[in-house]
Coordinates of C-alpha atoms in Angstrom, one line a residue:
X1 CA 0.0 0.0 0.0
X2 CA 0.6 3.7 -0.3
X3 CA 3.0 5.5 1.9
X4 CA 2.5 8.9 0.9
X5 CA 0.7 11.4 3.0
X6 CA -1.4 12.6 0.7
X7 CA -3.0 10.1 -2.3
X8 CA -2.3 11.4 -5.6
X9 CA -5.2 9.6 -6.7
X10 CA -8.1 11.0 -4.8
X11 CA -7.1 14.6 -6.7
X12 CA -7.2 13.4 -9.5
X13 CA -10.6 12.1 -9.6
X14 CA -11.9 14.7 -7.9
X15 CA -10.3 16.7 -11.1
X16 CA -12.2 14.3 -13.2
X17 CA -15.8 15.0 -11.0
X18 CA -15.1 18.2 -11.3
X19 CA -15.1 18.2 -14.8
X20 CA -18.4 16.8 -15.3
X21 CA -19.9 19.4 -13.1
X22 CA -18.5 22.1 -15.5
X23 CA -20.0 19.9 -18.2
X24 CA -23.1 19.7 -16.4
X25 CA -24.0 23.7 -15.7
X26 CA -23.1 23.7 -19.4
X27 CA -26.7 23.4 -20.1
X28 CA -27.3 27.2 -18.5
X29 CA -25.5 27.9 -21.8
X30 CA -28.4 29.1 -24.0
X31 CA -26.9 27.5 -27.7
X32 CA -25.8 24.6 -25.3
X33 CA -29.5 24.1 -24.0
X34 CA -30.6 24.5 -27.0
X35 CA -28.7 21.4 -28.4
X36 CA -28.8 19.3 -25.9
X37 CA -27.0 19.1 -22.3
X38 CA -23.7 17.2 -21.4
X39 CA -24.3 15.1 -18.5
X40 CA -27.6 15.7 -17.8
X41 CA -27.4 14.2 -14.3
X42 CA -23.9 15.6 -13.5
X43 CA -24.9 16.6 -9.9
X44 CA -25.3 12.9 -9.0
X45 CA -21.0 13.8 -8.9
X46 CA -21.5 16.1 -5.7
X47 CA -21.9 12.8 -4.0
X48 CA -18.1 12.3 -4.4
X49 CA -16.6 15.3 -3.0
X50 CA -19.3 14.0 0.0
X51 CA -17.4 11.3 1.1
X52 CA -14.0 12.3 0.3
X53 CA -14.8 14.7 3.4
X54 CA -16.2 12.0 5.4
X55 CA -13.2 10.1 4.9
X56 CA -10.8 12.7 5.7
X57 CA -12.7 14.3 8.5
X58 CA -12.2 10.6 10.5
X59 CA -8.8 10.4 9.4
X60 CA -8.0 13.9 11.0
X61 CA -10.3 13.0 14.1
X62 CA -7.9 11.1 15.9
X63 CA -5.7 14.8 16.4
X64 CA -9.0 16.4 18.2
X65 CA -9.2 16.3 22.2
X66 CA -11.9 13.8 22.9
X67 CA -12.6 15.3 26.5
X68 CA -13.7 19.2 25.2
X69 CA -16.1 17.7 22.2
X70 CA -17.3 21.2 21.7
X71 CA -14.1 22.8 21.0
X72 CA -12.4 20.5 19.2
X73 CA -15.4 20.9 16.9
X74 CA -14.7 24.1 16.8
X75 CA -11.1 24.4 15.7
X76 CA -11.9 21.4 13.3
X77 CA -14.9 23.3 11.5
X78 CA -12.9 26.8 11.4
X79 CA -9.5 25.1 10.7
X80 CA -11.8 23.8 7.2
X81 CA -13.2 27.3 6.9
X82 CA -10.5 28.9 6.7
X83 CA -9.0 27.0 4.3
X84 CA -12.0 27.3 2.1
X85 CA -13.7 30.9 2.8
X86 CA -11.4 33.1 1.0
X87 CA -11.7 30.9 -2.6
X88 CA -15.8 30.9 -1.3
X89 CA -15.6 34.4 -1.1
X90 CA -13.8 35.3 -4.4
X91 CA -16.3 33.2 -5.8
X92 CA -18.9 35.3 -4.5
X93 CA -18.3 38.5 -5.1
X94 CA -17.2 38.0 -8.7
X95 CA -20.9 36.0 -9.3
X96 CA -22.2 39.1 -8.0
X97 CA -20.5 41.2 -9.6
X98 CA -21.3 39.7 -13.1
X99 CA -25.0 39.5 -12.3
X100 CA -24.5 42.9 -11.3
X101 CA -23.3 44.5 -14.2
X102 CA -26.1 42.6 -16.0
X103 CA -28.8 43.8 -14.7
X104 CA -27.0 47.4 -15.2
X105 CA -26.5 46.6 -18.7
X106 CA -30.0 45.0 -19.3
X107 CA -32.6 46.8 -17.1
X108 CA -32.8 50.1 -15.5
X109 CA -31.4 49.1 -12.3
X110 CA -29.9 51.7 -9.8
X111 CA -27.6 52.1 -7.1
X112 CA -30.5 51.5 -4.7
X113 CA -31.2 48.1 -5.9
X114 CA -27.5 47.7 -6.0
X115 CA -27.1 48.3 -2.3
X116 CA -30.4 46.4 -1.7
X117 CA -29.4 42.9 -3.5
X118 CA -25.8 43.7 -1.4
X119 CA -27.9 43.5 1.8
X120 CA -30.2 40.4 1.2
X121 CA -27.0 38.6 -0.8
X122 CA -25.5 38.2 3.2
X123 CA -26.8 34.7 3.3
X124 CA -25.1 33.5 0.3
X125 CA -22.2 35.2 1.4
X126 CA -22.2 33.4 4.9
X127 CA -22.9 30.0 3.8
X128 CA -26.1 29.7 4.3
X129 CA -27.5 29.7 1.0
X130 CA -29.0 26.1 1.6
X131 CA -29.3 25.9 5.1
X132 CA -33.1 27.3 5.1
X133 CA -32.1 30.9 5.9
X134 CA -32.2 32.5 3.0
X135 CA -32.8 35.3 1.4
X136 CA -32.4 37.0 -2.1
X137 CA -30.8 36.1 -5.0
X138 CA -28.9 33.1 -5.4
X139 CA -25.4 34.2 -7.3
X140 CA -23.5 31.7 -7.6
X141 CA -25.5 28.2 -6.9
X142 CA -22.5 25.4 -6.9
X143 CA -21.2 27.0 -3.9
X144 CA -24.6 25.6 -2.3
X145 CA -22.3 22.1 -1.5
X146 CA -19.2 23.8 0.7
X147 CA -21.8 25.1 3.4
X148 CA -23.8 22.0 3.2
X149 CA -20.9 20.4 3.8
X150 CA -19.7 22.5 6.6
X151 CA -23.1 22.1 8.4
X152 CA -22.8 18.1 8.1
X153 CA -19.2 18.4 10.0
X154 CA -20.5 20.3 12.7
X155 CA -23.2 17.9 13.0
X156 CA -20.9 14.7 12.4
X157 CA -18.3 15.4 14.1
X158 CA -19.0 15.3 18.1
X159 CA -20.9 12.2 17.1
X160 CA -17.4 11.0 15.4
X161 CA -15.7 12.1 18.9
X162 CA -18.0 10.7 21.4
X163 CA -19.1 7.6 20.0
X164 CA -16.2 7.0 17.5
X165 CA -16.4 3.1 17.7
X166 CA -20.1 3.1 17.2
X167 CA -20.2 6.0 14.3
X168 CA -17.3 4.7 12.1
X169 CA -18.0 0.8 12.3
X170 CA -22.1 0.9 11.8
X171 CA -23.7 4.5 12.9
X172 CA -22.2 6.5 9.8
X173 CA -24.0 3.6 7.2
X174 CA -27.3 3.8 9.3
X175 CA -27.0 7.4 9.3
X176 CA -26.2 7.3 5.6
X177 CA -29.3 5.1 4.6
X178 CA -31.5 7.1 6.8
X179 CA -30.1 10.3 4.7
X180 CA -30.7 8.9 1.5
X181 CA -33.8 7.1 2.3
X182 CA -35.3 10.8 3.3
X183 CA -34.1 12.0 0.2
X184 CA -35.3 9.1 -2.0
X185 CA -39.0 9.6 -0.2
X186 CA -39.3 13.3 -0.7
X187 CA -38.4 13.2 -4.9
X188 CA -36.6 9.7 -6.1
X189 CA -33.9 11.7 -6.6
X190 CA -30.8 13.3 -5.2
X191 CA -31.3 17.3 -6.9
X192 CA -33.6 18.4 -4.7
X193 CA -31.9 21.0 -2.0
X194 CA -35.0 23.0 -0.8
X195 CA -36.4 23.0 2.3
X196 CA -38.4 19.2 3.2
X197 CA -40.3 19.9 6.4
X198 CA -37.8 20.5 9.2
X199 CA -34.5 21.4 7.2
X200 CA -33.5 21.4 3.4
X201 CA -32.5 18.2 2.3
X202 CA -29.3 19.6 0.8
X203 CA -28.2 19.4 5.1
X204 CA -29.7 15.7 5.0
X205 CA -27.5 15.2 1.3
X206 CA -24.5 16.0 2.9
X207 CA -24.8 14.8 6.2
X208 CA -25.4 11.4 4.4
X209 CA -22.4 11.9 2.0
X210 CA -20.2 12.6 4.6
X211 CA -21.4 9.3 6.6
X212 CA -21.1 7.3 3.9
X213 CA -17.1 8.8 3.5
X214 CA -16.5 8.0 7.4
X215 CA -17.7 4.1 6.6
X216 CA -15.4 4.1 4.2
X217 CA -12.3 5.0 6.3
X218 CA -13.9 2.3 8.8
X219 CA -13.5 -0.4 6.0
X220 CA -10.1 1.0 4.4
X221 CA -8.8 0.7 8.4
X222 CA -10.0 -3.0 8.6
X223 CA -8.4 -3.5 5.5
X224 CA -5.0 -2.3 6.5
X225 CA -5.1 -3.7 10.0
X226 CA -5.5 -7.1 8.9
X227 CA -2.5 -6.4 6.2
X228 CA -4.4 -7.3 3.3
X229 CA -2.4 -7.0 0.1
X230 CA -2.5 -7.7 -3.8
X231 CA -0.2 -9.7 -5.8
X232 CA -0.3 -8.0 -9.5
X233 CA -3.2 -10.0 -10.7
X234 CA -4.5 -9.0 -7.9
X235 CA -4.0 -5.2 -8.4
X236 CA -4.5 -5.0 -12.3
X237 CA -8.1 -7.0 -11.8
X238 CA -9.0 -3.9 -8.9
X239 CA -7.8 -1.1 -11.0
X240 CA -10.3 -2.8 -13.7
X241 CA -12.9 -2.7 -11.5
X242 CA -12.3 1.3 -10.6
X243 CA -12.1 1.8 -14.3
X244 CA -15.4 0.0 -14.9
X245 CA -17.0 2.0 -12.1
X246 CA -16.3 5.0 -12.9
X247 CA -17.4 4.2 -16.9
X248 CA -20.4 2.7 -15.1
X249 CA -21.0 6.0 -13.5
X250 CA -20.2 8.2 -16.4
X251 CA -23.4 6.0 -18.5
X252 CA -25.7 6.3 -15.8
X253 CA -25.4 10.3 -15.8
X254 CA -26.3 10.4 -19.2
X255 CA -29.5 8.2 -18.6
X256 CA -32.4 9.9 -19.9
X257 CA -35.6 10.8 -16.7
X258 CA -35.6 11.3 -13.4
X259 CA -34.9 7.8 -11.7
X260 CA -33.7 5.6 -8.9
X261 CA -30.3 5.0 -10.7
X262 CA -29.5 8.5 -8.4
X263 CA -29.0 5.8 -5.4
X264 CA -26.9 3.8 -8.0
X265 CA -24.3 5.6 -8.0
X266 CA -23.7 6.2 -4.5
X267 CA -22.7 2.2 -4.1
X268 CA -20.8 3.3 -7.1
X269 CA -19.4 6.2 -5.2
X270 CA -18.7 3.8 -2.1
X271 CA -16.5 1.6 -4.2
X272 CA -14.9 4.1 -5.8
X273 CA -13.2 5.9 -2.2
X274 CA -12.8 2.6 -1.2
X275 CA -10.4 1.2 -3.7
X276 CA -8.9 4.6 -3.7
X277 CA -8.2 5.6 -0.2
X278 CA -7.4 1.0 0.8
X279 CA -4.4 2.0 -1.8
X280 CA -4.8 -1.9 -2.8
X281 CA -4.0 -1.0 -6.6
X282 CA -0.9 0.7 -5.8
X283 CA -2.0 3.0 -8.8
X284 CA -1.2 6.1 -6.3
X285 CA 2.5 5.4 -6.6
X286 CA 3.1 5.5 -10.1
X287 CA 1.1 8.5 -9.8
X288 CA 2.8 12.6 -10.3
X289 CA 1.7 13.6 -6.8
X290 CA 2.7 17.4 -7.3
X291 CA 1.3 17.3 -10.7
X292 CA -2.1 15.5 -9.2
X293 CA -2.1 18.0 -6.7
X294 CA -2.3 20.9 -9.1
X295 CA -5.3 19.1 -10.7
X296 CA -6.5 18.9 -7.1
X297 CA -6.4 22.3 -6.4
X298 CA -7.7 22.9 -9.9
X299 CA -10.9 20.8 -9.0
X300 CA -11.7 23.7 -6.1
X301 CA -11.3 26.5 -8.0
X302 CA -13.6 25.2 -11.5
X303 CA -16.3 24.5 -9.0
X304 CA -16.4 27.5 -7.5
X305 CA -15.8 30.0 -10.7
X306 CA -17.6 28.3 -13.9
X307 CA -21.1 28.9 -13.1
X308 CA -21.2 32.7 -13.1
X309 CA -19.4 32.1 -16.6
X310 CA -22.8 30.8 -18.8
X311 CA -24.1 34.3 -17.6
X312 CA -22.0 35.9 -19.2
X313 CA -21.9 34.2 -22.6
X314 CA -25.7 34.2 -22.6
X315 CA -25.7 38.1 -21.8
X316 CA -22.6 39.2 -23.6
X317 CA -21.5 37.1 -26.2
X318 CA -25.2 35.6 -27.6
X319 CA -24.3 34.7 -31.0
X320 CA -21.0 32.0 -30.4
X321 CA -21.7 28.8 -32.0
X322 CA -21.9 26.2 -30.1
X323 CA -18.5 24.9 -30.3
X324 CA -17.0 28.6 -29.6
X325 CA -19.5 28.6 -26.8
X326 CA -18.3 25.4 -24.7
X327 CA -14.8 27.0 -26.0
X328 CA -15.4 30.4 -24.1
X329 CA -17.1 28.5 -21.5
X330 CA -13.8 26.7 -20.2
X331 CA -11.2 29.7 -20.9
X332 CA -13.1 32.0 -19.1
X333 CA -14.1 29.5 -16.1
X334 CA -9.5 28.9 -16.2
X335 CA -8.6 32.4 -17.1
X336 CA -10.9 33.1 -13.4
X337 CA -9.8 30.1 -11.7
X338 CA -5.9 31.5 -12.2
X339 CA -7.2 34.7 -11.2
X340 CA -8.9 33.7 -8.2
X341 CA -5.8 31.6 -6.8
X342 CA -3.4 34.6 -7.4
X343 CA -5.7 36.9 -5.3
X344 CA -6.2 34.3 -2.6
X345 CA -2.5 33.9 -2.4
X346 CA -1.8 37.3 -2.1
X347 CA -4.2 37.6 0.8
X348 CA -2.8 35.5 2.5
X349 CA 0.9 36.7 2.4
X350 CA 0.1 40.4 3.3
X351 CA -3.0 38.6 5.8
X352 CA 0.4 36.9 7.4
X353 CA 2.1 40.1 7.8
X354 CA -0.6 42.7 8.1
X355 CA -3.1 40.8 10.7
X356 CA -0.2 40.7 13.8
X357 CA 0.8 44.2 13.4
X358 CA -3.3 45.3 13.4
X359 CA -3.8 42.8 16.5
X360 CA -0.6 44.6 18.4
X361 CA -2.5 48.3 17.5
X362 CA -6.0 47.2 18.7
X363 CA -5.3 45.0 22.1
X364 CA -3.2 45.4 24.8

C-alpha cells in the first residue's frame, strides 16, 4: 500500500468530477441548452466530494481532544473554513458582480437596488444559501455544497468524537441510509436541495455523503489492520474494476428521466473511495503527486468560478456557436480560476504580515 501522505489519486478524480460538473451547468448555456446538455445528471458527482470529506474528516479525528467535544469541533470546523472561505468568497463576489453588471447593462437598475441585492445577498455570502435561511438572489448556486458540507461536520463530528467506535463501524452507514432514504421519499432523486419539512435536504445530502465517507475509512482501516495485500493480478483486476466503475458511472449520468439509478451511483461512489483511499491497486504510486495535486487544487477552484461564466456568454457574447461557446465557457471559467488563486495567495501573504501588526495596534 501507499505511503505517501497525501493520495495522488483522490485529486485526481476529484479533477475528473469536477469536470463533469462544469459539463453539467453547461446546459445554463443558451446554444448549449438549445442542443442538448452534457451530463444531464452531472450533480449525481457532488456525492463524491461527499465522502471524500467524510473520509478525511475521520482520518484527522484522531488529532481532536476527545474530552472538550465542543471545541475541538470548533477548531476542526474553522480550521476547514479557513481553508475554504477566502476561494468561497472570491467566488462570491465575482458572481455578484457579473450578475450585477447585467442587470446594469440589461434593465434600469440603480444604485439603490445595488445596495439592496448587497444586503439580502449576506446569506449566500455566509454560507447559508442552503441551510433554510435565506434570502435574495442566489449568485453563484455550486457554492450551495461547501456550506452544506460544513453544516454536516459540525453535526458529524462530536458524534465522530464521542461515539467513535459506534459512528465509524455501523452509525455512519445507518445514518447514511437514513439520509438517502429521506431523500429518495421526498423526490426519487438526489437534486432536490429546498427546504423538506424540518431542514433542506441539501443538510440531510451531505450529512449522508459525509457518513457514507466515514464508513469508508472504517472499512479501508480493517483492510490495513488485517494487512491485506495484492499480488499484481490481484491489483490489475481492482484497477479494472475502478475503471469500470467509474465508466459505469459516467453512463448512468447520461441516462435519460428522473430515476432511482440517483441511489446507484452512490454504491458506485462507495466503491470508488474505497479502492482509492485502501491503496490496494498501488495506482497512487506511479502516480505525479505534485502534478495531481495541481489538478486537485484545480478541481476547487472550476467548481467555484464556472457557473457565473454561462451568464455571461448568454448576456454578452449571444451569437457563439456552439462549439465557440463550450470554448469560451472553459477559458473563461481557467482564465478566473488562475485569477482567483493569485488573489487568494496574495491575501494571504500580506493577511500573514498585516493581521499581527493590526492585532498589536487594537489590544493590549
Amino acid at each position: 500500500m501507499s505511503k505517501k501522505k497525501i493520495n495522488p489519486e483522490v485529486d485526481l478524480i476529484k479533477f475528473f468530477f469536477s469536470i463533469i460538473v462544469v459539463l453539467y451547468h453547461s446546459k445554463y448555456i443558451d446554444v448549449v441548452a438549445a442542443g442538448g446538455k452534457i451530463f444531464p445528471y452531472g450533480y449525481l458527482a457532488v456525492e463524491f466530494f461527499f465522502m471524500v470529506s467524510g473520509y478525511l474528516m475521520a482520518k484527522s479525528s484522531v488529532k481532536y481532544d476527545v474530552a472538550r467535544v465542543g471545541k475541538s469541533t470548533f477548531d476542526f470546523v474553522m480550521k476547514k473554513l479557513k481553508s475554504i472561505y477566502p476561494y468561497f468568497l472570491f467566488s462570491f463576489v465575482s458572481a455578484f458582480a457579473v450578475r450585477q453588471v447585467i442587470f446594469f447593462v440589461k434593465t434600469d437598475h440603480s444604485i439603490i437596488d445595488f445596495c439592496k441585492d448587497a444586503v439580502l445577498a449576506t446569506s449566500e455570502a455566509l454560507m447559508l444559501m442552503k441551510s433554510g435561511v435565506e434570502f435574495g438572489t442566489i449568485y453563484n448556486g455550486p457554492t450551495w455544497y461547501i456550506g452544506a458540507m460544513l453544516f454536516a461536520m459540525a453535526i458529524l463530528f462530536p458524534i465522530l468524537l464521542k461515539h467513535r467506535d459506534w459512528y465509524l463501524n455501523i452509525g455512519s452507514l445507518v445514518i447514511a441510509i437514513f439520509g438517502y432514504a429521506l431523500s429518495y421519499q421526498e423526490k426519487g432523486h438526489l437534486n432536490y436541495l429546498d427546504w423538506s419539512g424540518w431542514t433542506t435536504m441539501s443538510i440531510i445530502r451531505a450529512i449522508a455523503g459525509v457518513s457514507l465517507g466515514c464508513f469508508v475509512f472504517a472499512l479501508v482501516e480493517k483492510v490495513q489492520a488485517n494487512g491485506v495485500a495484492l499480488k499484481k493480478p490481484g491489483k490489475v483486476l481492482l484497477w479494472l474494476a475502478e475503471i469500470s466503475v467509474l465508466a459505469l458511472f459516467v453512463v448512468i449520468m447520461q441516462f435519460e428521466g428522473k430515476n432511482s439509478f440517483d441511489y446507484i451511483t452512490i454504491i458506485l461512489d462507495l466503491i470508488i473511495c474505497f479502492i482509492i483511499f485502501s491503496g490496494l491497486t498501488g495506482v497512487q504510486d506511479i502516480l505525479p503527486q505534485k502534478f495531481c495535486s495541481f489538478l486537485g487544487k484545480c478541481s476547487l477552484l472550476l467548481y467555484l468560478n464556472h457557473r457565473f461564466m454561462t451568464r455571461i456568454i448568454n448576456h454578452f457574447l449571444p451569437d457563439l456557436s456552439y462549439e465557440h461557446a463550450m470554448i469560451a465557457y472553459f477559458a473563461l471559467a481557467i482564465i478566473w480560476s488562475v485569477v482567483a488563486e493569485i488573489v487568494v495567495t496574495v491575501y494571504k501573504k500580506l493577511s500573514a504580515k498585516l493581521l499581527p501588526k493590526i492585532k498589536n495596534m487594537i489590544f493590549q
